[in-house]
Amino acid sequence: MKNIRNFSIIAHIDHGKSTLADRLLEYTKTVTGHEMQNQVLDDMDLERERGITIKSHAIQMDYIEDGQQYTLNLIDTPGHVDFSYEVSRAIASCEGCLLVVDATQGVQAQTISNLYLALDHDLAVIPVINKIDMDSAHPDEVEDEIVELLGCDPSEILRCSARTGEGVPEILDAIVKRIPAPQGDPQAPLQALIFDSVFNPFRGIIVYFKVLNGTIHKGDLVKFVNTGEQYHADELGVLKLKLAPRDKISAGNVGYIISGIKDSKEVRVGDTITHVDNPCSEAIEGFQEVKPMVFAGVYPIDPEDFENLRSSLEKLQLNDASLTFTPESSIALGFGFRCGFLGLLHMEIVQERLDREFNMEVITTVPNVSYKVYDKKGNMTEVHNPAGLPDVTTIEKIEEPYIHASIITLSEYMGPIITLCLSKRGTLTNQKYISGNRLELSFDLPLGEIVIDFYDKLKSISKGYASFDYYISSYRESKLVKLDILLNGKPVDALSSLTHADNAVSLGRRMCEKLKELIPRQQYDIAIQAAIGAKIIARETVKQVRKDVTAKCYGGDVSRKRKLLEKQKAGKKRMKQIGTVQVPQKAFLAVLKLD
Ligand code: GTP
């Protein structure tokens, strides 16, 4: 055990975590030349294309220093806020971490939030300044920021280029010298922490764990403490580039177990594995159910695809236990599902995977958060869809989730950022200079306000010089009202939203204006109205037109005429018929596109 080192790499998005991991694997000869593909740990196609790490992965390296053989377990972690629970579990299975900071960008929001997670778990932190090969690198300033952040000595900070490999041997040396070996008793009752799992279509679910105490042998009867399920350890092993089977894994080490598990719900990151016969007295603490906070309706474009959509979602859920879905129906969109996501990026990824892996074309409605609605008798229900809000006369109060947000930016963008957050019903709770003209702003904000076009606005007003991170802090009572949109007098449930009473009129007006742009003229006038309860607060009209697509086909060219008519028919397919009105898909996302 004294020659094992368990570590992770934490960094703000794009600071070079995966590239550095590639260099470490190469230097320790864990992967050979022809296996080397950029970012070998990001093995999902989608990950490689988007250049981001979605799921955590782990890999074991052999490394020899001063004649001693070391086992280095690298746990790769996702950098994005939506997946912070996975980051925290991965970190919990390490004794140390590399804190990677981009020499051109300096300390950013997720550098800090990930560092706090690491410090919470008492990890040894090795600060590394990456990308020193770049012309725009300013490592000395970044070094000052890190000294300020960690209170460390400048000599402790390493510099490297994950692209050229410069500085990589020094990093391996620091891992061995500065990160403590794991502790634990191989003879004690088994206690292993699940930090990740992946679905393999041939083998079932592969569960990744770190043994804190005890030893697990092939064939043992084990149970997962929080779910209560029991399994035989059919196959055990360590994680090389491929799975490498072993007969046992002991305290301090990281490994995988395969037990024919098919349902991702049975495997929860953060759960404890122990023996059925000689169980540990307590589960590893900190187990937490990840709860989706952002919800949206997902509907097949072709109503016949409803069952296909269900089976696609089921398959996706197999390796993404944080995705939830329940059937719902909408008068406007027919039968579909209300899906729950960890955040907006998660939602985007699910949508893209449906399209790419399952060829499912879907309409996604405007996302909303999870509300707590209290009736006059004091009963609480969680409402995941504005259309499902109970009769207002029965409601005592509505609470919505609030986040604590941290934004790191340059001082010249401070004014516009504060204005943006205030316009989103936020309050500034703190501001602090990090170095020179860079500062960290903290806000309390309703989550519901950031699920709609917040990132994009933040990015554009700061010209990209703002990084953002958040965690859910509380539920608070808010004056929320349901805003309905009516087309020719009929409410369209898929366009309803819950919004703050003070913003409802202006939102209603802008929604009507936007829908007027998006809904094409048809054979009759279309009235677009916004209403709160029975009160109409805004109205626009789309004037009628009679569009004769064949008018310009003079003479008798029949085939050309037919082609045009077919084209028009295909165009109609991408429309949804609501009552007498044809509504294009993009109208359902109108609220996201308001100026
Ligand atoms: P996420 O997985 O999305 O969190 O990103 P990451 O932190 O893993 O970053 P990644 O390794 O994907 O690197 C981001 C970009 O920076 C890629 O285009 C890399 O090629 C580039 N990059 C990483 N390290 C270096 C470096 O040392 N020098 C230069 N010039 N580019 C680098």
XYZ file of C-alpha atoms and ligand atoms in Angstrom:
627
model
C 0.000 0.000 0.000
C 2.877 2.397 0.668
C 3.645 2.517 -3.048
C 0.128 3.426 -4.176
C -0.788 7.010 -5.063
C -4.385 7.949 -5.810
C -4.831 11.348 -7.392
C -7.099 13.351 -9.614
C -6.613 16.315 -11.871
C -8.880 19.244 -11.210
C -9.131 22.324 -13.353
C -11.437 24.849 -14.861
C -12.942 23.746 -18.177
C -10.399 23.706 -21.048
C -7.374 24.345 -18.873
C -5.816 21.124 -20.177
C -6.724 18.365 -17.754
C -7.318 15.671 -20.371
C -4.253 16.632 -22.387
C -2.083 16.445 -19.277
C -3.586 13.034 -18.469
C -2.590 11.877 -21.966
C 1.020 12.977 -21.347
C 1.161 11.147 -18.002
C -0.122 7.948 -19.645
C 2.417 8.313 -22.406
C 5.343 9.009 -20.103
C 4.554 6.022 -17.881
C 4.122 3.883 -21.029
C 0.581 2.985 -19.981
C -0.400 3.535 -23.577
C 1.863 2.710 -26.462
C 2.421 4.919 -29.474
C -0.252 3.462 -31.734
C -2.850 3.472 -28.953
C -2.150 7.108 -28.316
C -4.963 9.165 -29.555
C -5.494 12.620 -28.236
C -7.411 12.555 -24.990
C -7.609 8.793 -24.667
C -9.671 9.075 -21.515
C -12.519 10.806 -23.279
C -13.785 7.699 -25.008
C -17.300 8.723 -25.857
C -17.503 10.172 -29.365
C -19.532 13.052 -28.133
C -16.912 13.872 -25.530
C -14.167 13.885 -28.079
C -16.106 16.080 -30.445
C -17.114 18.638 -27.887
C -13.739 18.405 -26.182
C -15.248 18.040 -22.766
C -15.203 15.251 -20.257
C -18.717 14.156 -19.348
C -18.162 11.090 -17.213
C -15.293 10.535 -14.830
C -12.854 7.793 -15.686
C -10.017 6.119 -13.891
C -6.785 4.564 -15.072
C -3.836 2.859 -13.429
C -0.199 3.569 -14.314
C 3.012 1.814 -13.297
C 5.870 4.127 -12.543
C 9.401 3.480 -11.352
C 11.353 6.063 -9.388
C 14.602 5.549 -7.492
C 14.329 1.828 -8.095
C 10.916 1.659 -6.446
C 7.811 0.565 -8.340
C 4.735 2.732 -7.784
C 1.090 2.235 -8.734
C -0.511 5.547 -9.691
C -4.300 5.631 -9.966
C -5.494 8.640 -11.912
C -9.144 9.516 -11.475
C -10.256 11.874 -14.223
C -13.086 14.229 -13.310
C -15.541 16.314 -15.297
C -14.980 20.048 -14.982
C -18.486 21.371 -15.514
C -20.860 22.538 -12.782
C -23.635 20.178 -13.859
C -21.489 17.231 -12.856
C -20.031 18.531 -9.615
C -21.345 15.604 -7.568
C -19.240 13.256 -9.669
C -16.227 15.500 -9.180
C -16.711 15.384 -5.456
C -16.975 11.549 -5.324
C -13.923 11.145 -7.505
C -12.027 13.507 -5.241
C -13.148 11.572 -2.176
C -11.326 8.514 -3.506
C -7.952 10.289 -3.749
C -5.271 11.417 -1.345
C -4.035 14.209 -3.581
C -4.695 16.215 -6.710
C -3.058 18.253 -9.409
C -4.660 21.670 -9.580
C -4.145 22.702 -13.199
C -4.358 26.369 -14.132
C -4.034 27.668 -17.688
C -1.079 30.086 -17.961
C -3.024 32.272 -20.381
C -6.246 32.398 -18.358
C -5.320 32.306 -14.702
C -7.550 31.168 -11.856
C -11.211 30.736 -12.903
C -14.516 29.978 -11.177
C -14.231 26.194 -11.340
C -10.561 26.287 -10.329
C -11.770 27.689 -7.039
C -14.878 25.538 -6.569
C -12.952 22.345 -7.368
C -10.126 23.414 -5.070
C -12.591 23.876 -2.213
C -13.908 20.356 -2.824
C -10.336 19.046 -2.659
C -9.578 20.951 0.541
C -12.832 19.688 2.074
C -11.479 16.169 1.599
C -8.028 17.104 3.003
C -6.222 16.339 -0.250
C -2.604 17.243 -0.865
C -2.737 19.859 -3.630
C 0.013 20.145 -6.251
C -0.495 23.374 -8.199
C 0.492 23.177 -11.876
C 0.590 26.015 -14.378
C -0.129 24.544 -17.819
C 0.256 25.791 -21.405
C 3.552 27.585 -20.751
C 4.433 26.992 -24.424
C 1.856 29.524 -25.558
C 2.870 33.047 -26.586
C 0.091 34.583 -24.544
C 1.139 32.726 -21.373
C 1.845 34.903 -18.341
C 2.949 32.320 -15.779
C 4.394 34.820 -13.282
C 1.069 36.573 -12.783
C -0.766 33.262 -12.619
C 1.760 32.133 -10.018
C 0.871 35.178 -7.880
C -2.821 34.292 -8.145
C -2.175 30.724 -7.040
C 0.010 31.839 -4.117
C -2.797 34.185 -3.096
C -5.397 31.418 -3.424
C -3.517 28.608 -1.665
C -1.202 30.520 0.621
C 1.602 28.262 -0.641
C 5.239 28.968 -1.410
C 5.926 29.890 -5.073
C 8.534 27.106 -5.201
C 5.748 24.532 -4.745
C 4.123 25.537 -8.023
C 5.122 23.455 -11.068
C 5.058 24.646 -14.648
C 4.394 22.490 -17.682
C 3.139 22.220 -21.200
C 0.765 19.333 -21.656
C 1.181 19.838 -25.367
C 4.986 19.473 -25.606
C 5.482 17.356 -22.486
C 7.813 19.889 -20.861
C 7.648 19.643 -17.063
C 5.775 16.309 -17.058
C 8.568 14.244 -15.352
C 8.644 16.786 -12.502
C 4.891 16.329 -12.055
C 5.265 12.540 -11.705
C 8.046 13.072 -9.188
C 5.853 15.436 -7.174
C 2.959 12.932 -7.210
C 5.188 10.304 -5.612
C 6.866 12.669 -3.128
C 4.078 15.009 -2.103
C 0.918 12.889 -2.158
C 0.597 10.564 0.833
C 0.057 6.834 0.364
C -3.502 5.695 1.154
C -4.265 4.386 4.616
C -6.629 1.597 5.555
C -6.600 -1.894 6.973
C -6.678 -4.772 4.460
C -7.830 -7.144 7.242
C -10.804 -5.018 8.387
C -14.381 -5.562 7.135
C -14.772 -4.436 3.516
C -15.588 -0.795 2.911
C -15.318 0.410 -0.697
C -16.551 3.690 -2.176
C -18.305 3.671 -5.559
C -17.091 6.717 -7.472
C -18.300 5.966 -10.977
C -19.979 3.432 -13.231
C -20.295 2.873 -16.953
C -22.704 0.835 -19.011
C -21.245 -1.756 -21.320
C -23.736 -3.380 -23.700
C -22.011 -6.783 -23.429
C -20.989 -6.900 -19.784
C -23.684 -4.854 -18.054
C -22.734 -2.107 -15.682
C -19.085 -1.791 -14.686
C -18.736 -0.236 -11.258
C -15.578 1.680 -10.284
C -14.618 1.769 -6.620
C -11.836 2.541 -4.187
C -11.259 0.145 -1.276
C -10.902 2.097 1.971
C -10.672 -0.941 4.246
C -10.650 -4.701 3.802
C -10.114 -6.826 0.697
C -12.548 -7.902 -1.993
C -11.999 -11.271 -3.728
C -13.361 -12.591 -6.976
C -16.624 -14.470 -6.340
C -17.380 -12.762 -2.994
C -21.004 -12.070 -2.104
C -21.219 -8.303 -1.613
C -23.931 -5.740 -1.050
C -24.356 -2.056 -1.883
C -25.246 -0.477 1.445
C -27.585 2.338 0.370
C -29.552 0.428 -2.257
C -29.478 -2.830 -0.260
C -28.870 -4.938 -3.393
C -26.620 -8.043 -3.267
C -24.317 -9.368 -5.982
C -21.552 -11.842 -6.644
C -18.267 -10.288 -7.707
C -18.184 -12.172 -11.033
C -15.176 -10.234 -12.233
C -12.782 -7.901 -10.436
C -9.846 -5.973 -11.745
C -7.843 -2.843 -12.102
C -8.282 -0.184 -14.733
C -5.524 -0.147 -17.285
C -6.320 1.270 -20.705
C -8.474 -1.864 -20.906
C -9.972 -3.745 -17.969
C -7.293 -5.963 -16.354
C -8.868 -8.775 -14.260
C -7.380 -9.586 -10.808
C -8.294 -12.078 -8.068
C -8.466 -9.496 -5.298
C -8.293 -5.768 -4.615
C -7.134 -4.557 -1.210
C -7.376 -1.422 0.892
C -5.913 1.670 -0.745
C -6.378 0.492 -4.311
C -8.852 1.382 -7.038
C -10.644 -1.220 -9.144
C -13.741 -2.310 -10.986
C -16.399 -4.964 -10.391
C -18.743 -6.613 -12.887
C -21.751 -8.468 -11.508
C -24.253 -8.543 -14.341
C -26.055 -5.408 -13.162
C -28.301 -4.096 -15.922
C -30.142 -1.223 -14.304
C -28.209 1.970 -13.599
C -30.586 2.819 -10.768
C -29.013 0.035 -8.700
C -25.642 1.740 -8.822
C -25.322 5.035 -7.072
C -22.132 7.030 -7.051
C -21.192 7.565 -3.408
C -22.611 4.226 -2.229
C -20.540 1.764 -0.140
C -19.733 -1.844 -1.115
C -19.300 -4.320 1.730
C -19.440 -8.092 2.320
C -22.787 -9.703 3.089
C -21.176 -12.022 5.677
C -18.893 -9.636 7.477
C -20.267 -6.163 6.774
C -18.595 -2.916 7.805
C -20.339 -1.194 10.679
C -21.013 1.994 8.766
C -21.406 3.246 5.231
C -18.989 5.832 3.904
C -20.574 9.156 4.634
C -21.601 11.802 2.203
C -23.820 9.622 0.027
C -26.261 11.873 -1.714
C -29.022 11.290 -4.201
C -28.419 13.633 -7.117
C -31.681 15.382 -7.778
C -32.495 16.870 -11.134
C -33.271 20.576 -10.841
C -34.064 21.496 -14.421
C -37.074 20.021 -16.243
C -38.334 20.159 -19.787
C -40.917 18.362 -21.889
C -39.450 16.132 -24.597
C -41.888 15.194 -27.385
C -41.379 13.137 -30.527
C -41.947 15.129 -33.697
C -43.763 12.173 -35.154
C -46.429 11.046 -32.615
C -45.881 7.428 -33.738
C -42.398 7.593 -32.224
C -43.639 7.824 -28.630
C -42.709 4.221 -27.743
C -39.369 4.562 -29.529
C -38.662 7.657 -27.508
C -39.456 5.780 -24.314
C -37.071 2.958 -25.128
C -34.361 5.415 -26.181
C -34.683 7.280 -22.888
C -34.549 3.983 -21.008
C -31.325 3.082 -22.766
C -29.809 6.478 -22.086
C -30.720 6.157 -18.447
C -28.706 2.940 -18.236
C -25.498 4.922 -18.160
C -26.871 8.184 -16.909
C -28.718 7.570 -13.673
C -29.205 11.294 -13.108
C -31.599 11.515 -16.073
C -35.236 11.090 -15.020
C -38.373 10.935 -17.152
C -42.097 10.470 -16.630
C -44.752 10.328 -19.335
C -46.857 13.438 -19.737
C -49.233 14.695 -22.314
C -49.687 18.116 -23.734
C -52.738 19.323 -25.598
C -50.380 21.078 -27.987
C -47.701 18.442 -28.443
C -49.432 15.135 -27.748
C -47.682 12.395 -25.775
C -44.150 12.847 -24.519
C -42.043 12.866 -21.378
C -41.118 15.350 -18.703
C -37.384 14.882 -18.289
C -35.286 15.992 -15.343
C -31.694 17.127 -15.814
C -28.899 18.240 -13.507
C -28.515 21.445 -15.450
C -28.605 23.008 -18.882
C -25.458 21.382 -20.236
C -26.801 18.012 -19.164
C -30.039 18.757 -21.015
C -28.170 19.689 -24.168
C -26.103 16.521 -24.011
C -29.172 14.295 -23.591
C -30.871 15.989 -26.518
C -27.827 15.534 -28.688
C -27.388 11.895 -27.699
C -31.055 11.179 -28.530
C -30.504 12.589 -31.960
C -27.093 11.030 -32.576
C -27.331 7.607 -30.939
C -31.044 6.921 -31.397
C -31.947 9.004 -34.402
C -34.812 10.542 -32.431
C -36.023 13.926 -33.546
C -37.671 15.659 -30.633
C -39.208 18.956 -29.629
C -37.929 20.158 -26.282
C -40.035 22.693 -24.437
C -38.688 25.628 -22.487
C -36.853 24.383 -19.416
C -38.086 25.252 -15.954
C -36.936 24.464 -12.426
C -38.557 22.365 -9.729
C -41.026 24.423 -7.637
C -42.408 23.658 -4.191
C -46.097 24.524 -4.090
C -47.864 24.688 -0.700
C -51.635 24.512 -0.502
C -53.720 26.236 2.153
C -53.695 23.067 4.287
C -49.891 23.111 4.401
C -49.313 20.187 1.987
C -46.349 20.530 -0.348
C -46.113 19.211 -3.892
C -43.158 19.533 -6.222
C -44.252 20.934 -9.557
C -42.031 20.183 -12.540
C -44.225 21.663 -15.230
C -45.904 25.091 -15.180
C -48.936 23.586 -16.923
C -49.373 21.335 -13.892
C -49.727 24.165 -11.399
C -52.821 23.619 -9.239
C -55.706 26.090 -9.194
C -54.308 29.394 -7.879
C -57.092 29.810 -5.353
C -55.864 26.722 -3.493
C -52.232 27.871 -3.328
C -50.805 29.344 -0.135
C -47.289 29.982 -1.434
C -44.749 28.890 -4.038
C -41.049 28.413 -3.344
C -38.306 28.298 -5.964
C -34.676 27.121 -5.786
C -31.946 29.712 -5.274
C -28.296 29.337 -6.135
C -25.131 30.792 -4.769
C -23.171 31.900 -7.826
C -19.560 32.876 -8.160
C -18.381 34.840 -11.191
C -14.744 35.649 -11.882
C -14.101 38.478 -14.288
C -12.066 41.580 -15.104
C -12.964 44.760 -13.250
C -14.092 46.541 -16.438
C -16.987 44.067 -16.796
C -18.064 44.298 -13.180
C -20.746 46.952 -13.813
C -22.580 45.156 -16.649
C -22.403 41.817 -14.804
C -23.911 43.274 -11.649
C -26.636 44.907 -13.764
C -27.358 41.586 -15.473
C -27.600 39.690 -12.177
C -29.808 42.341 -10.607
C -32.121 42.178 -13.624
C -32.352 38.443 -12.962
C -33.579 39.134 -9.413
C -30.123 38.498 -7.949
C -28.398 40.116 -4.981
C -24.681 40.769 -4.760
C -23.382 39.121 -1.609
C -19.627 39.619 -1.915
C -16.854 40.985 -4.113
C -13.181 40.275 -3.775
C -10.062 41.049 -5.847
C -8.038 37.983 -6.834
C -5.115 39.801 -8.398
C -4.536 43.000 -10.379
C -7.814 43.765 -12.118
C -9.445 40.339 -11.702
C -12.155 39.867 -9.172
C -14.683 37.382 -7.856
C -18.327 38.433 -7.502
C -20.778 36.362 -5.463
C -24.532 36.464 -5.978
C -27.702 34.855 -4.708
C -29.911 34.192 -7.721
C -33.076 32.232 -8.498
C -32.086 29.130 -10.508
C -35.126 29.702 -12.729
C -33.539 32.910 -14.010
C -30.293 31.315 -15.102
C -31.827 28.380 -16.978
C -32.993 30.838 -19.569
C -30.304 32.600 -21.635
C -28.065 33.574 -18.686
C -24.796 32.000 -19.850
C -25.056 33.522 -23.303
C -25.709 36.992 -21.944
C -22.903 36.693 -19.421
C -20.552 35.597 -22.151
C -21.458 38.423 -24.492
C -21.365 41.272 -21.955
C -17.983 40.119 -20.641
C -16.577 39.319 -24.112
C -15.906 35.820 -22.796
C -13.894 37.050 -19.789
C -16.207 35.712 -17.123
C -16.275 32.263 -15.617
C -19.255 31.057 -13.695
C -19.995 28.386 -11.119
C -22.887 27.774 -8.742
C -24.445 25.489 -6.211
C -28.059 25.250 -5.042
C -28.316 26.995 -1.697
C -31.978 27.070 -0.639
C -35.652 27.247 -1.561
C -37.271 30.651 -1.078
C -40.790 31.950 -1.338
C -41.378 34.066 -4.443
C -44.286 35.948 -5.962
C -44.654 33.673 -8.960
C -47.517 33.714 -11.438
C -48.410 31.475 -14.348
C -48.180 33.163 -17.702
C -50.317 31.543 -20.413
C -50.066 32.038 -24.147
C -53.247 31.709 -26.244
C -53.456 31.142 -29.980
C -56.830 32.100 -31.417
C -58.243 32.039 -27.910
C -56.904 28.594 -26.954
C -54.178 28.299 -24.290
C -51.106 26.398 -25.527
C -49.917 24.429 -22.522
C -46.418 23.916 -23.891
C -45.888 27.678 -23.925
C -46.920 28.329 -20.311
C -44.296 29.490 -17.866
C -43.987 30.461 -14.232
C -42.520 33.890 -13.809
C -42.099 36.551 -11.168
C -45.171 38.794 -10.904
C -43.110 41.949 -11.501
C -41.743 40.636 -14.807
C -44.886 38.942 -16.103
C -46.317 41.794 -18.167
C -43.093 42.593 -19.960
C -42.380 38.892 -20.550
C -45.910 38.380 -21.914
C -45.497 41.278 -24.289
C -42.123 40.112 -25.565
C -43.369 36.528 -25.978
C -46.260 37.738 -28.170
C -43.918 39.869 -30.274
C -41.477 36.990 -30.736
C -44.227 34.504 -31.619
C -45.552 36.934 -34.199
C -42.155 36.786 -35.904
C -41.962 32.995 -35.674
C -45.459 31.913 -36.721
C -45.874 32.156 -40.486
C -48.895 33.811 -42.045
C -51.744 31.417 -42.708
C -55.101 31.508 -44.470
C -56.725 33.445 -41.626
C -55.718 35.922 -38.930
C -54.082 34.442 -35.861
C -54.490 36.149 -32.516
C -51.582 35.689 -30.128
C -52.379 36.626 -26.543
C -50.622 36.480 -23.189
C -52.733 36.028 -20.064
C -52.378 35.755 -16.319
C -55.424 33.864 -15.116
C -58.374 35.364 -16.987
C -56.640 38.669 -17.607
C -55.186 39.291 -21.077
C -52.013 41.342 -20.760
C -50.717 41.456 -24.335
C -51.871 40.778 -27.885
C -50.422 40.557 -31.380
C -51.986 39.449 -34.673
C -50.496 37.498 -37.561
C -52.345 38.715 -40.630
C -53.777 36.245 -43.090
C -52.200 35.499 -46.419
C -52.979 33.161 -49.221
C -49.726 31.690 -50.319
C -49.888 30.165 -53.753
C -46.630 28.328 -54.136
C -47.395 27.346 -57.685
C -48.176 30.866 -58.860
C -44.764 31.386 -60.318
C -44.946 28.181 -62.346
C -46.240 29.472 -65.600
C -47.090 27.037 -68.346
C -47.638 23.375 -67.856
C -44.516 22.026 -66.200
C -46.331 19.477 -64.075
C -43.303 17.835 -62.504
C -41.966 21.124 -61.275
C -45.343 21.998 -59.812
C -45.472 18.675 -57.994
C -41.982 19.175 -56.585
C -42.948 22.511 -55.131
C -46.065 21.089 -53.549
C -44.049 18.269 -52.022
C -41.572 20.731 -50.637
C -44.399 22.619 -49.020
C -45.727 19.395 -47.521
C -42.339 18.548 -46.011
C -42.181 22.057 -44.582
C -45.539 21.411 -42.925
C -44.222 18.281 -41.260
C -41.855 20.342 -39.190
C -44.846 22.302 -37.952
C -47.193 21.311 -35.152
C -50.899 21.718 -35.724
C -52.415 23.402 -32.675
C -56.129 23.821 -33.070
C -56.364 25.604 -36.390
C -52.871 27.061 -36.195
C -49.625 25.702 -37.636
C -46.816 26.384 -35.197
C -43.157 25.853 -36.110
C -40.917 24.000 -33.659
C -38.775 26.961 -32.873
C -41.788 28.798 -31.464
C -41.719 26.448 -28.483
C -38.350 27.846 -27.562
C -39.387 31.449 -28.237
C -38.896 32.469 -24.648
C -35.228 31.515 -24.898
C -34.741 33.862 -27.806
C -36.194 37.056 -26.351
C -33.983 40.140 -26.555
P -12.535 19.573 -20.131
O -12.368 18.083 -20.216
O -13.550 20.063 -21.099
O -12.714 20.091 -18.758
O -11.191 20.241 -20.688
P -9.747 19.893 -20.245
O -9.394 20.693 -19.043
O -9.565 18.433 -20.201
O -8.904 20.514 -21.435
P -8.271 19.765 -22.655
O -7.193 18.847 -22.239
O -9.352 19.237 -23.514
O -7.542 21.011 -23.336
C -8.262 22.118 -23.839
C -7.539 22.690 -25.050
O -6.256 23.220 -24.672
C -7.237 21.647 -26.118
O -7.431 22.254 -27.364
C -5.775 21.301 -25.908
O -5.148 20.881 -27.094
C -5.206 22.619 -25.426
N -4.044 22.428 -24.534
C -3.989 21.676 -23.417
N -2.765 21.760 -22.842
C -2.032 22.588 -23.629
C -0.675 23.090 -23.577
O 0.110 22.788 -22.672
N -0.305 23.948 -24.554
C -1.139 24.317 -25.552
N -0.667 25.159 -26.459
N -2.389 23.872 -25.638
C -2.845 23.015 -24.696
